[in-house]
């Protein structure tokens, strides 16, 4: 895709070459993301961060990424604090806000709503999650995490074996990740879920049409055997027609230290888009794994900053300015990463 001035709504817009471009830019920006360098390439630019659905990590991650490039962030969260509560249309909201900002990130609970924002906007719109639809920036940071955890380059994902576990019907992050992985060759997808929460058939058919092996099972231990990575998701109860039905599935696919030790290869990478459901007996990746070296979920969230910085830099056309703009910070960074 042509990044400059473009919207990013779906993982389907991206090619292998696009992924490599994003990753090269993210690697360039790693020192800024980690606080060892600073830059002001987006000084004077304004991000409208519009989240009409609950979010902590994604909203703050986008804001932090834009701020670390020197830009300013305007936030709004929830319907009750927006003009939607007064009956305003998506078209009017998007057209007005795009007159205030240079780029917009939008999360909305309705499938297709972010695309509607992009159609009315005067500035680039990035999809921060649209209902059960897609989450393309999450998929990019997930793939970037796989690259780093497995020691791959941006074009060496061929042959990866991955278990996708949990709510594959309503989970937008897993849907976008599958679409990105489908661009490569010889991927094995173990889809581990009850029948009611299996991945939508059209996406399964698409993966098979690309020549990938797709194994569907409701048995957790069968699905976890001999894979390079496990990507597990929480039950998306807010998307169920009847949220009470989610109780039937909650806690069904808990991976703890015992399960990992018995079933997984020692080098299997454990991932999750977060949040985990930390309620008793529900947690998809049990807290007894918190200090396990193969638990990558916090490195995964850290990776969201350089990847989202890279997207902003590409969309706003400042990548070439980055190398000459890097400076040492005046303040001291005392964070540690693991």
Short mmCIF file of N, CA and C in Angstrom, two decimals, residues 1-10 13-14 18 102-105 118-119 121-127 311-317:
data_model
loop_
_atom_site.label_atom_id
_atom_site.label_comp_id
_atom_site.label_asym_id
_atom_site.label_seq_id
_atom_site.Cartn_x
_atom_site.Cartn_y
_atom_site.Cartn_z
N UNK A 1 0.83 -1.19 0.00
CA UNK A 1 0.00 0.00 0.00
C UNK A 1 0.87 1.25 0.00
N UNK A 2 0.34 2.35 -0.42
CA UNK A 2 0.98 3.64 -0.32
C UNK A 2 0.64 4.21 1.04
N UNK A 3 1.60 4.24 1.95
CA UNK A 3 1.31 4.63 3.32
C UNK A 3 0.98 6.12 3.45
N UNK A 4 1.70 6.97 2.74
CA UNK A 4 1.57 8.41 2.93
C UNK A 4 0.14 8.87 2.71
N UNK A 5 -0.47 9.43 3.75
CA UNK A 5 -1.81 9.98 3.65
C UNK A 5 -2.93 8.96 3.58
N UNK A 6 -2.60 7.67 3.81
CA UNK A 6 -3.59 6.61 3.63
C UNK A 6 -4.26 6.20 4.94
N UNK A 7 -5.45 5.64 4.81
CA UNK A 7 -6.12 5.01 5.95
C UNK A 7 -5.58 3.59 6.11
N UNK A 8 -5.60 3.07 7.34
CA UNK A 8 -5.32 1.66 7.58
C UNK A 8 -6.52 1.09 8.32
N UNK A 9 -7.34 0.36 7.58
CA UNK A 9 -8.60 -0.17 8.12
C UNK A 9 -8.54 -1.68 8.32
N UNK A 10 -7.83 -2.38 7.43
CA UNK A 10 -7.84 -3.84 7.44
C UNK A 10 -6.45 -4.39 7.19
N UNK A 13 -5.15 -4.88 3.56
CA UNK A 13 -4.49 -3.84 2.77
C UNK A 13 -2.99 -4.07 2.65
N UNK A 14 -2.42 -4.88 3.53
CA UNK A 14 -0.97 -4.99 3.66
C UNK A 14 -0.41 -6.16 2.87
N UNK A 18 4.92 -4.47 2.58
CA UNK A 18 4.45 -3.45 3.52
C UNK A 18 4.84 -3.81 4.95
N UNK A 102 -4.56 15.97 12.54
CA UNK A 102 -3.79 15.58 11.36
C UNK A 102 -3.90 14.08 11.07
N UNK A 103 -4.35 13.32 12.04
CA UNK A 103 -4.56 11.89 11.88
C UNK A 103 -5.53 11.46 12.97
N UNK A 104 -6.34 10.43 12.71
CA UNK A 104 -7.28 9.93 13.70
C UNK A 104 -7.06 8.43 13.91
N UNK A 105 -7.16 8.01 15.16
CA UNK A 105 -7.28 6.59 15.50
C UNK A 105 -8.68 6.40 16.06
N UNK A 118 -13.47 6.70 8.00
CA UNK A 118 -12.45 6.99 7.00
C UNK A 118 -13.06 7.61 5.74
N UNK A 119 -14.27 7.20 5.40
CA UNK A 119 -14.91 7.70 4.19
C UNK A 119 -15.31 9.17 4.32
N UNK A 121 -13.56 11.30 6.48
CA UNK A 121 -12.45 12.05 7.07
C UNK A 121 -11.60 12.76 6.01
N UNK A 122 -11.05 13.91 6.40
CA UNK A 122 -10.11 14.66 5.56
C UNK A 122 -8.67 14.25 5.84
N UNK A 123 -8.44 13.42 6.85
CA UNK A 123 -7.08 13.01 7.26
C UNK A 123 -7.04 11.49 7.40
N UNK A 124 -5.85 10.89 7.47
CA UNK A 124 -5.75 9.44 7.62
C UNK A 124 -6.45 8.93 8.88
N UNK A 125 -7.11 7.78 8.74
CA UNK A 125 -7.77 7.11 9.86
C UNK A 125 -7.13 5.74 10.04
N UNK A 126 -6.77 5.42 11.27
CA UNK A 126 -6.20 4.11 11.61
C UNK A 126 -7.20 3.37 12.48
N UNK A 127 -7.47 2.14 12.12
CA UNK A 127 -8.43 1.31 12.84
C UNK A 127 -7.84 0.82 14.15
N UNK A 311 3.93 3.31 12.04
CA UNK A 311 2.75 3.59 11.21
C UNK A 311 2.50 5.09 11.13
N UNK A 312 2.59 5.80 12.25
CA UNK A 312 2.40 7.25 12.21
C UNK A 312 3.46 7.90 11.32
N UNK A 313 4.72 7.47 11.46
CA UNK A 313 5.80 8.06 10.67
C UNK A 313 5.59 7.82 9.18
N UNK A 314 5.10 6.63 8.82
CA UNK A 314 4.87 6.30 7.41
C UNK A 314 3.68 7.05 6.85
N UNK A 315 2.58 7.07 7.60
CA UNK A 315 1.37 7.73 7.13
C UNK A 315 1.58 9.24 6.99
N UNK A 316 2.43 9.80 7.85
CA UNK A 316 2.65 11.24 7.85
C UNK A 316 3.95 11.65 7.14
N UNK A 317 4.63 10.68 6.55
CA UNK A 317 5.73 10.97 5.65
C UNK A 317 6.98 11.55 6.27
#
